[in-house]
mmCIF file of C-alpha atoms in Angstrom:
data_model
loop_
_atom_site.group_PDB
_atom_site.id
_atom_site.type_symbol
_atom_site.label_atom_id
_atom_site.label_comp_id
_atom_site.label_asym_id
_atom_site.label_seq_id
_atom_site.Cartn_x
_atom_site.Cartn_y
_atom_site.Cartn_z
ATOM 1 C CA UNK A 509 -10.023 9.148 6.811
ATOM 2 C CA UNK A 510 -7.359 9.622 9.996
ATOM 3 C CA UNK A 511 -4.294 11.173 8.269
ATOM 4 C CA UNK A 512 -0.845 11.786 10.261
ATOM 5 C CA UNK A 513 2.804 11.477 9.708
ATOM 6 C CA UNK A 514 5.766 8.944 10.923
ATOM 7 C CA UNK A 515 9.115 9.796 11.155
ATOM 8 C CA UNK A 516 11.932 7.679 11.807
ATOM 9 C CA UNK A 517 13.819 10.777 13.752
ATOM 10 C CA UNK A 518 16.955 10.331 10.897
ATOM 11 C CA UNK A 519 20.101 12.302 11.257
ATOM 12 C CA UNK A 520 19.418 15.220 8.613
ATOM 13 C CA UNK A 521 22.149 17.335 6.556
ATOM 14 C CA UNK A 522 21.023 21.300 6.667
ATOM 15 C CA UNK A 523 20.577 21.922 2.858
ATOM 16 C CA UNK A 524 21.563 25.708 3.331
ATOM 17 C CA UNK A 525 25.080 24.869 4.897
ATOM 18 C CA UNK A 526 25.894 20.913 4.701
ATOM 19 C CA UNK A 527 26.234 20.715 8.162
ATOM 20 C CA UNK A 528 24.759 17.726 10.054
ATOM 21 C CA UNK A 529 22.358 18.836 12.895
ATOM 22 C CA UNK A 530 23.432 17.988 16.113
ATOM 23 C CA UNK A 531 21.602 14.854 17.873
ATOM 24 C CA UNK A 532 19.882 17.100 20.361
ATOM 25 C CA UNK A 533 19.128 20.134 17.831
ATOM 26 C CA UNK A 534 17.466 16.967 15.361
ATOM 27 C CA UNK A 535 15.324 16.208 18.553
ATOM 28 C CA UNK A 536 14.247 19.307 19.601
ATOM 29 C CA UNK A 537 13.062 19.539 15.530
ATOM 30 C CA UNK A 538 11.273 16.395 16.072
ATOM 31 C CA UNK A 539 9.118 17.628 19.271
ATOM 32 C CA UNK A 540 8.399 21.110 17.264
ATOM 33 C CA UNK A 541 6.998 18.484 13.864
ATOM 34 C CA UNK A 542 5.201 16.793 16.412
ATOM 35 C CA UNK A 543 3.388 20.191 18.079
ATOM 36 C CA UNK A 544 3.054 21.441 14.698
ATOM 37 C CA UNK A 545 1.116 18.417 13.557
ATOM 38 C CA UNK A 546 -1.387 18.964 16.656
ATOM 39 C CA UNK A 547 -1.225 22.688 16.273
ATOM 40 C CA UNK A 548 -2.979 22.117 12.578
ATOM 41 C CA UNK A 549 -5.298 19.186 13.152
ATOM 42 C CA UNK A 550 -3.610 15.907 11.893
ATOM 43 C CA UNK A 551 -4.879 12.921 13.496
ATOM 44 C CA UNK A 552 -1.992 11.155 14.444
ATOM 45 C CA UNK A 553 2.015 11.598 15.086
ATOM 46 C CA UNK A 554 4.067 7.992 14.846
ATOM 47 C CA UNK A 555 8.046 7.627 15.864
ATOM 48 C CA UNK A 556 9.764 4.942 14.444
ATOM 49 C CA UNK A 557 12.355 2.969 16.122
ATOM 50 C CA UNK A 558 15.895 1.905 14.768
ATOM 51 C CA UNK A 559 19.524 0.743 16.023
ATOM 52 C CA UNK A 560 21.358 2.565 13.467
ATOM 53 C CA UNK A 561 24.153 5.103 13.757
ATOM 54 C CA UNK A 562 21.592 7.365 11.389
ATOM 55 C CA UNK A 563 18.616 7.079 13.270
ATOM 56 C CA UNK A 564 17.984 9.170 16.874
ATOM 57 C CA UNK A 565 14.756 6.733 17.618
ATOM 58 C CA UNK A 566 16.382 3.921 19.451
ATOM 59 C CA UNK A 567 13.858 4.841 22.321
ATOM 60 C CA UNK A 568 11.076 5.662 20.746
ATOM 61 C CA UNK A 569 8.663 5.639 23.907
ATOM 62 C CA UNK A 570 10.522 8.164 25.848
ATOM 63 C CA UNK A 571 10.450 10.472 22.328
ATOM 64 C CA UNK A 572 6.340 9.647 22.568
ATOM 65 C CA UNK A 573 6.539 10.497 26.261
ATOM 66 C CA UNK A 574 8.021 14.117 25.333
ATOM 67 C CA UNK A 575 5.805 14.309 22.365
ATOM 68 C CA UNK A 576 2.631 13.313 24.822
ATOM 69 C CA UNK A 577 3.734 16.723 26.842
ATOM 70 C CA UNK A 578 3.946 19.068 24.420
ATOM 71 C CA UNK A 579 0.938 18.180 22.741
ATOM 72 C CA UNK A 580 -3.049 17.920 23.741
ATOM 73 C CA UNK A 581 -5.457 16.186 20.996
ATOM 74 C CA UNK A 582 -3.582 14.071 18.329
ATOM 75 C CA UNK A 583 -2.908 10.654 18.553
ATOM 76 C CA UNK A 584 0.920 9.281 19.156
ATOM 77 C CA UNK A 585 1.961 6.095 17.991
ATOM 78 C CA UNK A 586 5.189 3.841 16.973
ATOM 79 C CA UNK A 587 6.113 3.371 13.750
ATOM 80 C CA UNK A 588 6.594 0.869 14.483
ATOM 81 C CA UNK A 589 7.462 -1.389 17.710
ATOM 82 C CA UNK A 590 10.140 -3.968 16.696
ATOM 83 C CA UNK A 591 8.252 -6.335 19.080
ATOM 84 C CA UNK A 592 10.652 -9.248 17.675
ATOM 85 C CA UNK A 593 13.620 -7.900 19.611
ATOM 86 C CA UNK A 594 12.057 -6.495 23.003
ATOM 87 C CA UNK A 595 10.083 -8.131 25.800
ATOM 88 C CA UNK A 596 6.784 -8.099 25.607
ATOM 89 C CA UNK A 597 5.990 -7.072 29.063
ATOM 90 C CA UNK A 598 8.115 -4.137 29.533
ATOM 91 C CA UNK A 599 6.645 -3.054 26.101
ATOM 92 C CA UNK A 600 3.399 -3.085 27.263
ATOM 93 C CA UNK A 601 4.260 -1.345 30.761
ATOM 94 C CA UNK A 602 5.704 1.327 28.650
ATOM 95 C CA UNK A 603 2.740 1.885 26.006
ATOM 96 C CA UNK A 604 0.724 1.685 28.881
ATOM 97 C CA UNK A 605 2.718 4.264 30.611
ATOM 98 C CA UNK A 606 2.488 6.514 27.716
ATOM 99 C CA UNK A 607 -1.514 6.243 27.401
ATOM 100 C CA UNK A 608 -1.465 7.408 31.232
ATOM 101 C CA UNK A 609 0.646 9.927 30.509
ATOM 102 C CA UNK A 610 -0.836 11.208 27.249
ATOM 103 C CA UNK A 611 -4.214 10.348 28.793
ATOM 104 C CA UNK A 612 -5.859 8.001 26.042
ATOM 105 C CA UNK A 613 -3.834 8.815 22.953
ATOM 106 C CA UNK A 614 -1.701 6.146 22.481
ATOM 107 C CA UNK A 615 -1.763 3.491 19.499
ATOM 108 C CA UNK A 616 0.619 0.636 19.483
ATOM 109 C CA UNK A 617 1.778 -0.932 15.907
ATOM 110 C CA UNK A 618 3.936 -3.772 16.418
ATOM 111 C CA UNK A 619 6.000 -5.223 13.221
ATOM 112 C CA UNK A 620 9.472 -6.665 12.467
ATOM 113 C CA UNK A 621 11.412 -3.826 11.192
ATOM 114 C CA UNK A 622 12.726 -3.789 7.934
ATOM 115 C CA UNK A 623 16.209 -3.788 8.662
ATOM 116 C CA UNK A 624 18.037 -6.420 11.649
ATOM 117 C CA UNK A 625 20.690 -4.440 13.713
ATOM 118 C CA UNK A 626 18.592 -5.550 16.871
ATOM 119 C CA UNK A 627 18.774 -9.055 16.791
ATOM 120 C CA UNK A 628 22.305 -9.393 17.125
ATOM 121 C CA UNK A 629 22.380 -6.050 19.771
ATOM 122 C CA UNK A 630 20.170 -8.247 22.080
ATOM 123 C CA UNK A 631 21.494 -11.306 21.291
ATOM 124 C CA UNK A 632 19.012 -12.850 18.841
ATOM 125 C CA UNK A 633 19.137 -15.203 16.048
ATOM 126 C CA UNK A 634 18.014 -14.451 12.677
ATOM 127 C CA UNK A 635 17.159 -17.737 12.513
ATOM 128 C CA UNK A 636 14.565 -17.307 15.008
ATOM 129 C CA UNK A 637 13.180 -14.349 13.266
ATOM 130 C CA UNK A 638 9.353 -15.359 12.460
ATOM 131 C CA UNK A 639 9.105 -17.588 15.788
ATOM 132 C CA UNK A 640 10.270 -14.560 17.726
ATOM 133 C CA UNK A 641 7.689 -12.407 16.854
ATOM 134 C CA UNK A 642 4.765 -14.716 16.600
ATOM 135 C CA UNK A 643 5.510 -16.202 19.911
ATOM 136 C CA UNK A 644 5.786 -12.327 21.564
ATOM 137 C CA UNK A 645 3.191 -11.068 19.803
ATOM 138 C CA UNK A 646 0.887 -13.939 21.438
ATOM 139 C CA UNK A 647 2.142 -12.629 25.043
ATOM 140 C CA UNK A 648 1.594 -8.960 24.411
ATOM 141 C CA UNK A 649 -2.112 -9.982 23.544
ATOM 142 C CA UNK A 650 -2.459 -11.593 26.509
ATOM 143 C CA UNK A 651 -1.276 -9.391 28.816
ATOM 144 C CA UNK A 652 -3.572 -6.727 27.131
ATOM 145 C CA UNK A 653 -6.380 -9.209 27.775
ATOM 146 C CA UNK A 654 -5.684 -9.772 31.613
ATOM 147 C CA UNK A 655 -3.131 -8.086 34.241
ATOM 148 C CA UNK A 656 -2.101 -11.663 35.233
ATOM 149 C CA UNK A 657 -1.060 -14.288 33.195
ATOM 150 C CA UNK A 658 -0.249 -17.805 32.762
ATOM 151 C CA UNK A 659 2.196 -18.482 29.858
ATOM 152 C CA UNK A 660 4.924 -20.223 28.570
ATOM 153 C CA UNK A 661 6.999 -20.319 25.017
ATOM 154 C CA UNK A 662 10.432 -20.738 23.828
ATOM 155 C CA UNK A 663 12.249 -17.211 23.779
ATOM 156 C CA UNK A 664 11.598 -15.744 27.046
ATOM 157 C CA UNK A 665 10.926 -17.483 30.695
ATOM 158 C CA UNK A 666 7.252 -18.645 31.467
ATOM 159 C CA UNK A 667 5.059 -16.229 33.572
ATOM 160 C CA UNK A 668 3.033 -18.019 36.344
ATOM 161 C CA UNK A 669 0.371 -15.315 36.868
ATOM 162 C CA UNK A 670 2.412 -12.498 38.140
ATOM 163 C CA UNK A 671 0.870 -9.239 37.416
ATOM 164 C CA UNK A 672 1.831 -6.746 34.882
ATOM 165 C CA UNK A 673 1.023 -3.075 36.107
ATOM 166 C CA UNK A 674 0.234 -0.247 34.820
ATOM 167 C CA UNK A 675 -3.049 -0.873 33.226
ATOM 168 C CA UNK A 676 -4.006 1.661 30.517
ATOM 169 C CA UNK A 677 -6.299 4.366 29.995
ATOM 170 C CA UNK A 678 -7.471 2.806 27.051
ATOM 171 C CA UNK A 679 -9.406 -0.969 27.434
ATOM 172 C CA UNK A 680 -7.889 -2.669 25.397
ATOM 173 C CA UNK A 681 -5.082 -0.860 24.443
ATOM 174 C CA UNK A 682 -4.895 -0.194 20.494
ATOM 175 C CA UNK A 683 -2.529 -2.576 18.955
ATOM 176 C CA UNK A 684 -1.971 -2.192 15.080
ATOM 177 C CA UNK A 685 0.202 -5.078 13.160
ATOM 178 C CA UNK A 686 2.817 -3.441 10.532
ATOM 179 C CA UNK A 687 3.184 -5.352 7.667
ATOM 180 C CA UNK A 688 5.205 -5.410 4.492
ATOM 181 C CA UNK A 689 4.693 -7.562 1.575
ATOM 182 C CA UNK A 690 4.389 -11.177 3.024
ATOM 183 C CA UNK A 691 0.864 -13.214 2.627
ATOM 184 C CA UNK A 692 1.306 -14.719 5.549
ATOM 185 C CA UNK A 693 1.339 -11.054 7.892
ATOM 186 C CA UNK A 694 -2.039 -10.150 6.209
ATOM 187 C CA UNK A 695 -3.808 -13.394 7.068
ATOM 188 C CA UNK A 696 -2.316 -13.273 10.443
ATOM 189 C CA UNK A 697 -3.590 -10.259 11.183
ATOM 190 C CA UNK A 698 -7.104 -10.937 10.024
ATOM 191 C CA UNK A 699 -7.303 -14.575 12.313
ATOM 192 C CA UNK A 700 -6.102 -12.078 14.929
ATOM 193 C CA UNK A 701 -8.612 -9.483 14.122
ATOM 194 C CA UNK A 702 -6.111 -6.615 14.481
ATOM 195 C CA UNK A 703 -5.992 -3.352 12.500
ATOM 196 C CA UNK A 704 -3.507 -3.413 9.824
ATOM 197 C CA UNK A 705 -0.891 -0.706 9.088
ATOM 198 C CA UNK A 706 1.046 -1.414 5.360
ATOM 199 C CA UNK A 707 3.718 -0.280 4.976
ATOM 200 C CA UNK A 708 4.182 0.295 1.035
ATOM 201 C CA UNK A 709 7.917 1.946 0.005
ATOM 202 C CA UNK A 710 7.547 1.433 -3.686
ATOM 203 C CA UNK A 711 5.548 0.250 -6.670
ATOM 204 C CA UNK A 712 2.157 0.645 -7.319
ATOM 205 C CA UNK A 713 -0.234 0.711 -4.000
ATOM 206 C CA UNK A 714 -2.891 -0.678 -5.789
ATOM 207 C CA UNK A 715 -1.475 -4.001 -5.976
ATOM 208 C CA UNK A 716 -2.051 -4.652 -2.703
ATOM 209 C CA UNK A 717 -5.556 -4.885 -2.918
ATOM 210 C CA UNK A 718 -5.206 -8.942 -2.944
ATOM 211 C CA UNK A 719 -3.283 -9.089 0.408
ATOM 212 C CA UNK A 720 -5.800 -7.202 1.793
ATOM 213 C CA UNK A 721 -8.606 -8.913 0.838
ATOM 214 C CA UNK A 722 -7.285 -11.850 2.215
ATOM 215 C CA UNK A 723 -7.322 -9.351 5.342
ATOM 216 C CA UNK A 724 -10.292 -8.792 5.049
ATOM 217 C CA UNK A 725 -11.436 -12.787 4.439
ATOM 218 C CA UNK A 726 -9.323 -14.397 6.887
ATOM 219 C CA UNK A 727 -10.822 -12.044 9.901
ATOM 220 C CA UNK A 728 -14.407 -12.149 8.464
ATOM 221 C CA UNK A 729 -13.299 -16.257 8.601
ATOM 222 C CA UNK A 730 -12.338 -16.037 12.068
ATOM 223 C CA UNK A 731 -15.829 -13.997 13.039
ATOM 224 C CA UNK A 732 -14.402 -10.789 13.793
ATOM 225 C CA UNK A 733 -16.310 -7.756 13.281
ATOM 226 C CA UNK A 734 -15.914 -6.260 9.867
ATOM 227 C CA UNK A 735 -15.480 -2.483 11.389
ATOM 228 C CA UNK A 736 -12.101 -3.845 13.466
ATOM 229 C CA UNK A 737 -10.422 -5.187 10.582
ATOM 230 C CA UNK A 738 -9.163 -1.548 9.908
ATOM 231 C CA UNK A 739 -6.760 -0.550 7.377
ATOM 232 C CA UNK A 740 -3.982 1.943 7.498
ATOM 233 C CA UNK A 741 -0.962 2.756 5.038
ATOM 234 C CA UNK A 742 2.642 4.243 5.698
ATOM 235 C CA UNK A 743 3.967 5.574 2.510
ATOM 236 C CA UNK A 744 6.440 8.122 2.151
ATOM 237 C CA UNK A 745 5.231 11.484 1.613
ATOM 238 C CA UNK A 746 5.351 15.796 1.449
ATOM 239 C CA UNK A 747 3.489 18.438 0.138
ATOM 240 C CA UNK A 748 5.299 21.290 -1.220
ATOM 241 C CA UNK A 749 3.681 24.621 -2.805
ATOM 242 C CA UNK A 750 3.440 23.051 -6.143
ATOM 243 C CA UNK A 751 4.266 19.674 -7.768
ATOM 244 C CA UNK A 752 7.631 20.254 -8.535
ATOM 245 C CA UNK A 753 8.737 21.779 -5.770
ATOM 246 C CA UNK A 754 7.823 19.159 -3.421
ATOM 247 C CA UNK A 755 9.386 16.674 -6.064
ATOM 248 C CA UNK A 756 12.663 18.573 -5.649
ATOM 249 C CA UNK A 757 12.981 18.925 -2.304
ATOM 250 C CA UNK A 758 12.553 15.145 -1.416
ATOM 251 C CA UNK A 759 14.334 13.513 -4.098
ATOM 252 C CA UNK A 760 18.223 14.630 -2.742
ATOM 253 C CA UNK A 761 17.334 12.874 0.490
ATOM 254 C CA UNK A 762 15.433 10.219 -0.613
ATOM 255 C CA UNK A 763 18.290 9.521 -3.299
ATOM 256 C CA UNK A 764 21.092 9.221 -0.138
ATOM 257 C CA UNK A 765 18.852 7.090 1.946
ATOM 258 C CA UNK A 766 18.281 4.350 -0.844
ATOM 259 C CA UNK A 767 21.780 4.844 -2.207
ATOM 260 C CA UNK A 768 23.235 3.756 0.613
ATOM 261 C CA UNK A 769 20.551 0.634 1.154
ATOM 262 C CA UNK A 770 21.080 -0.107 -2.714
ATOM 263 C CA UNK A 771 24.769 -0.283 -1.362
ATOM 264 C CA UNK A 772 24.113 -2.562 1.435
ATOM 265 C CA UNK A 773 22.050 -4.884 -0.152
ATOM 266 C CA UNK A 774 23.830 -5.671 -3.171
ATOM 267 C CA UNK A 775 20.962 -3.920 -5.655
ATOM 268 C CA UNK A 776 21.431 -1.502 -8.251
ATOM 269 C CA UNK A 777 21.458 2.587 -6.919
ATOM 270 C CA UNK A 778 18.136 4.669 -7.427
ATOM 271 C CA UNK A 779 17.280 7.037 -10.250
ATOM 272 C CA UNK A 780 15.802 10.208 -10.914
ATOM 273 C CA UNK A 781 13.537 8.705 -13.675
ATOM 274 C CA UNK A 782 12.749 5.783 -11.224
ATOM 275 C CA UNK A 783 11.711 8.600 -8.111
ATOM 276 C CA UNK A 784 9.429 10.105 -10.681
ATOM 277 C CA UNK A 785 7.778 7.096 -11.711
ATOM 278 C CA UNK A 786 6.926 6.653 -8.328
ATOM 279 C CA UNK A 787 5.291 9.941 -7.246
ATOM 280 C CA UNK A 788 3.299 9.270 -10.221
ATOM 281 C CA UNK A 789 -0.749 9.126 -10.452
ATOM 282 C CA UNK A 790 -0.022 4.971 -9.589
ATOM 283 C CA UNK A 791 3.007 5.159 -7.750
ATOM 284 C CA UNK A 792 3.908 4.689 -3.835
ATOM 285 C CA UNK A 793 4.857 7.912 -2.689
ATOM 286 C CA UNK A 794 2.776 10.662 -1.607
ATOM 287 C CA UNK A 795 4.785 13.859 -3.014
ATOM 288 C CA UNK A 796 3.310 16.753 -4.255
ATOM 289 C CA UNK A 797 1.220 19.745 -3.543
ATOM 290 C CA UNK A 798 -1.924 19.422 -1.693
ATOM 291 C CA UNK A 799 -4.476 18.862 -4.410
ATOM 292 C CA UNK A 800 -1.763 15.874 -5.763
ATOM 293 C CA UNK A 801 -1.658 14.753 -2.307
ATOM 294 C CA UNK A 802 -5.117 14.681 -1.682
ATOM 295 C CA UNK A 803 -6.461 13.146 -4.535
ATOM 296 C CA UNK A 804 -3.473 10.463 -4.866
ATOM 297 C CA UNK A 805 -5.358 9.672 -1.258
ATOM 298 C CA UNK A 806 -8.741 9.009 -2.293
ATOM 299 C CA UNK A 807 -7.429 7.037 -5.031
ATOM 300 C CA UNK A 808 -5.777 4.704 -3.996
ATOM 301 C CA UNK A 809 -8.254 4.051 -0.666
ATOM 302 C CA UNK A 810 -10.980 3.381 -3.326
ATOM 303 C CA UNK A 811 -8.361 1.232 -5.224
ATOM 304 C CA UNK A 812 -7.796 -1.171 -1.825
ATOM 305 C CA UNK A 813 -11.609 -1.197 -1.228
ATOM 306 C CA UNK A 814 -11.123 1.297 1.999
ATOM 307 C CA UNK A 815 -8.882 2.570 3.777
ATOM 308 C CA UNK A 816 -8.868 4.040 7.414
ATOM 309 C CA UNK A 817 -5.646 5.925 7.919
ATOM 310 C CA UNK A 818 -2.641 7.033 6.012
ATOM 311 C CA UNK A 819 0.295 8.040 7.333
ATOM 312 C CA UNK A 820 3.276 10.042 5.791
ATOM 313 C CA UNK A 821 7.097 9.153 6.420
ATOM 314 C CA UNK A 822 7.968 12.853 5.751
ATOM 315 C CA UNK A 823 11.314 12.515 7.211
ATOM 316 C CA UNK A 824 14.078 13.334 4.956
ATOM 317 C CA UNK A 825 18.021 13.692 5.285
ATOM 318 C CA UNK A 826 18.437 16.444 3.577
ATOM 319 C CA UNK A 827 15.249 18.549 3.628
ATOM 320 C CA UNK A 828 15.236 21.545 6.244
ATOM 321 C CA UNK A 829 13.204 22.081 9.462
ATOM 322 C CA UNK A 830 11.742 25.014 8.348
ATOM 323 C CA UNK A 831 10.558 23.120 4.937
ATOM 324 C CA UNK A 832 9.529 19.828 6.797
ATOM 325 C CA UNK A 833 7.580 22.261 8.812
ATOM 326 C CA UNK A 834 5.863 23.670 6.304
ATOM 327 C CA UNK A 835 4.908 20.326 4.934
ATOM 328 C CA UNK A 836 3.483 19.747 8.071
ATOM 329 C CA UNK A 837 1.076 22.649 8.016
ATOM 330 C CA UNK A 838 -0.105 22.269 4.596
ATOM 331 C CA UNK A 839 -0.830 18.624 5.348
ATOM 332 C CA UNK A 840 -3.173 19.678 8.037
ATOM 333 C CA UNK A 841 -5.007 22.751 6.713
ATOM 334 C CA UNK A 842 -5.539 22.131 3.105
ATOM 335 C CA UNK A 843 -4.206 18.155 2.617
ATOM 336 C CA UNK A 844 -6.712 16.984 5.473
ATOM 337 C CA UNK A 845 -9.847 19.195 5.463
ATOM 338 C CA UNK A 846 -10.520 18.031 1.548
ATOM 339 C CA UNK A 847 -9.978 14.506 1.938
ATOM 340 C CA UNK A 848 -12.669 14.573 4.533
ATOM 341 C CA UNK A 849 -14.499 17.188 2.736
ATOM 342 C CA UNK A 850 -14.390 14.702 -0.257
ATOM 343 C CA UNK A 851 -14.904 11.606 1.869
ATOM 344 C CA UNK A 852 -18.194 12.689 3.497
ATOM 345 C CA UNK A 853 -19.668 14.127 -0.190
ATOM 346 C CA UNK A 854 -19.433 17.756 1.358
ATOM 347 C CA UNK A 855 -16.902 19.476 -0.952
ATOM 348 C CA UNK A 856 -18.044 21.505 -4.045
#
């Protein structure tokens, strides 16, 4: 199983002193995360992007493009590409970019977002917000298939065969579709026969095991080959030195960030009893220490009949570097090594 982390690059509150880390200081935290994660063997490093005043990943590409130089081996990727709200040419030029650059290790998941700042920042309609994507998302996969193309839709002038340049490292260029909860964004990926990354930011994971069998059916349906139709999870996650501690480190952050979307969206504010429910054997969230972590892992892969890569959202606004850090490293040398211990039917 490929396991990495995502972070959405969130303004963060030192716990020690209850100041807010400068912009740049936050960034320069984010490359260090990033090396760490290589420096310990994690597969794969994601960067989210968001148009909020609490989020530093508006550009997530350059952030990959810094990330690509201070690193050698793991795998970068968005987490993900709110392909609704960009063009889908200069997206690709840029992933493409960034696979030059990084020299093969760039992975492309394309999604929605789950919040809509950017469609009134570019000058998009809500209205529009399922034809947007699906019509995009149909030009991005043809201009992965062929430098030139021939197209024409409703949200962005025809092309008439011009070329689209640079062509990346990588043929074809890995494109995952992040989903949420919707029926439809399962099947569609499956016709499509695109690798699916879930993202799952409460309940119980195993309920998800009807979506994606219908995954798995519609792309079987459409003749693709069984080994594409790969599955991946974001969930949140962090491993601490023991169960508790990891629990108490997350929850103050986690509690601000959903307070305040609670607050925004009209729903009631998030408990303590409801956070613990959650890290629970059957809950969403990855939290605990690494044997927890681990076997929460295996669990709930065998629960959606497979899964091929799970990555954490570690970010939190009010954990400190030094402690994220840490996660980090005990993610990749004792998290890691017995999931694929376990996996392959080598550990004792």
């Amino acid at each position: 199983m490929h396991i990495g982390i995502d972070s959405f690059v969130s303004a963060v509150t030192d716990p020690h002193t209850g100041e807010v880390v400068s912009p740049a200081d936050r960034v320069a935290h984010l490359l260090e995360e990033v090396q760490r994660a290589d420096e310990v063997g994690l597969d794969s490093f994601g960067i989210g992007e968001h148009h909020r005043s609490e989020y530093y990943d508006s550009a997530p590409a350059i952030l990959l493009a810094a990330a690509a130089a201070r690193t050698s081996r793991i795998r970068l990727n968005s987490a993900v590409t709110v392909l609704s709200a960009d063009d889908p040419v200069r997206v690709f030029q840029d992933f493409a970019t960034l696979d030059l650059v990084s020299r093969g290790r760039m992975d492309m998941v394309v999604g929605r977002g789950s919040f809509t700042e950017a469609f009134p920042l570019f000058g998009l309609s809500l209205r529009d917000y399922d034809s947007l994507f699906t019509e995009k998302l149909d030009l991005l996969l043809r201009i992965r298939e062929s430098p030139t193309v021939t197209w024409s839709g409703r949200h962005r002038p025809p092309l008439t065969g011009q070329g689209v340049y640079p062509r990346p490292l990588q043929d074809p260029l890995p494109i995952w579709l992040g989903v949420g909860g919707t029926p439809e964004s399962f099947v569609r990926a499956g016709v499509l026969g695109l690798p699916l990354m879930v993202a799952i930011i409460g309940g119980e994971p195993h309920r998800f095991r009807p979506l994606v069998d219908a995954y798995r059916e519609a792309g079987r349906r459409a003749g693709h080959d069984a080994a594409a139709l790969k599955v991946g999870l974001h969930v949140f996650g962090y491993v601490g030195d023991t169960d508790q501690q990891a629990k108490d480190l997350f929850y103050p952050g986690w509690s601000e960030i959903f307070t305040k979307i609670a607050r925004e969206r009209g729903g009631p504010p998030p408990t303590r009893m409801a956070y613990e429910a959650t890290t629970g054997p059957t809950g969403a969230y990855f939290i605990g220490d690494a044997e927890t972590v681990a076997t929460k892992m295996l669990a709930v892969s065998d629960a959606l009949g497979g899964v091929d890569r799970i990555s954490l959202q570690m970010t939190n606004v009010r954990l400190a570097h030094e402690d994220l850090l840490h996660g980090i490293e005990l993610l990749g040398t004792a998290v890691a090594p017995a999931v694929r211990a376990r996996s392959a039917g080598t550990a004792p």
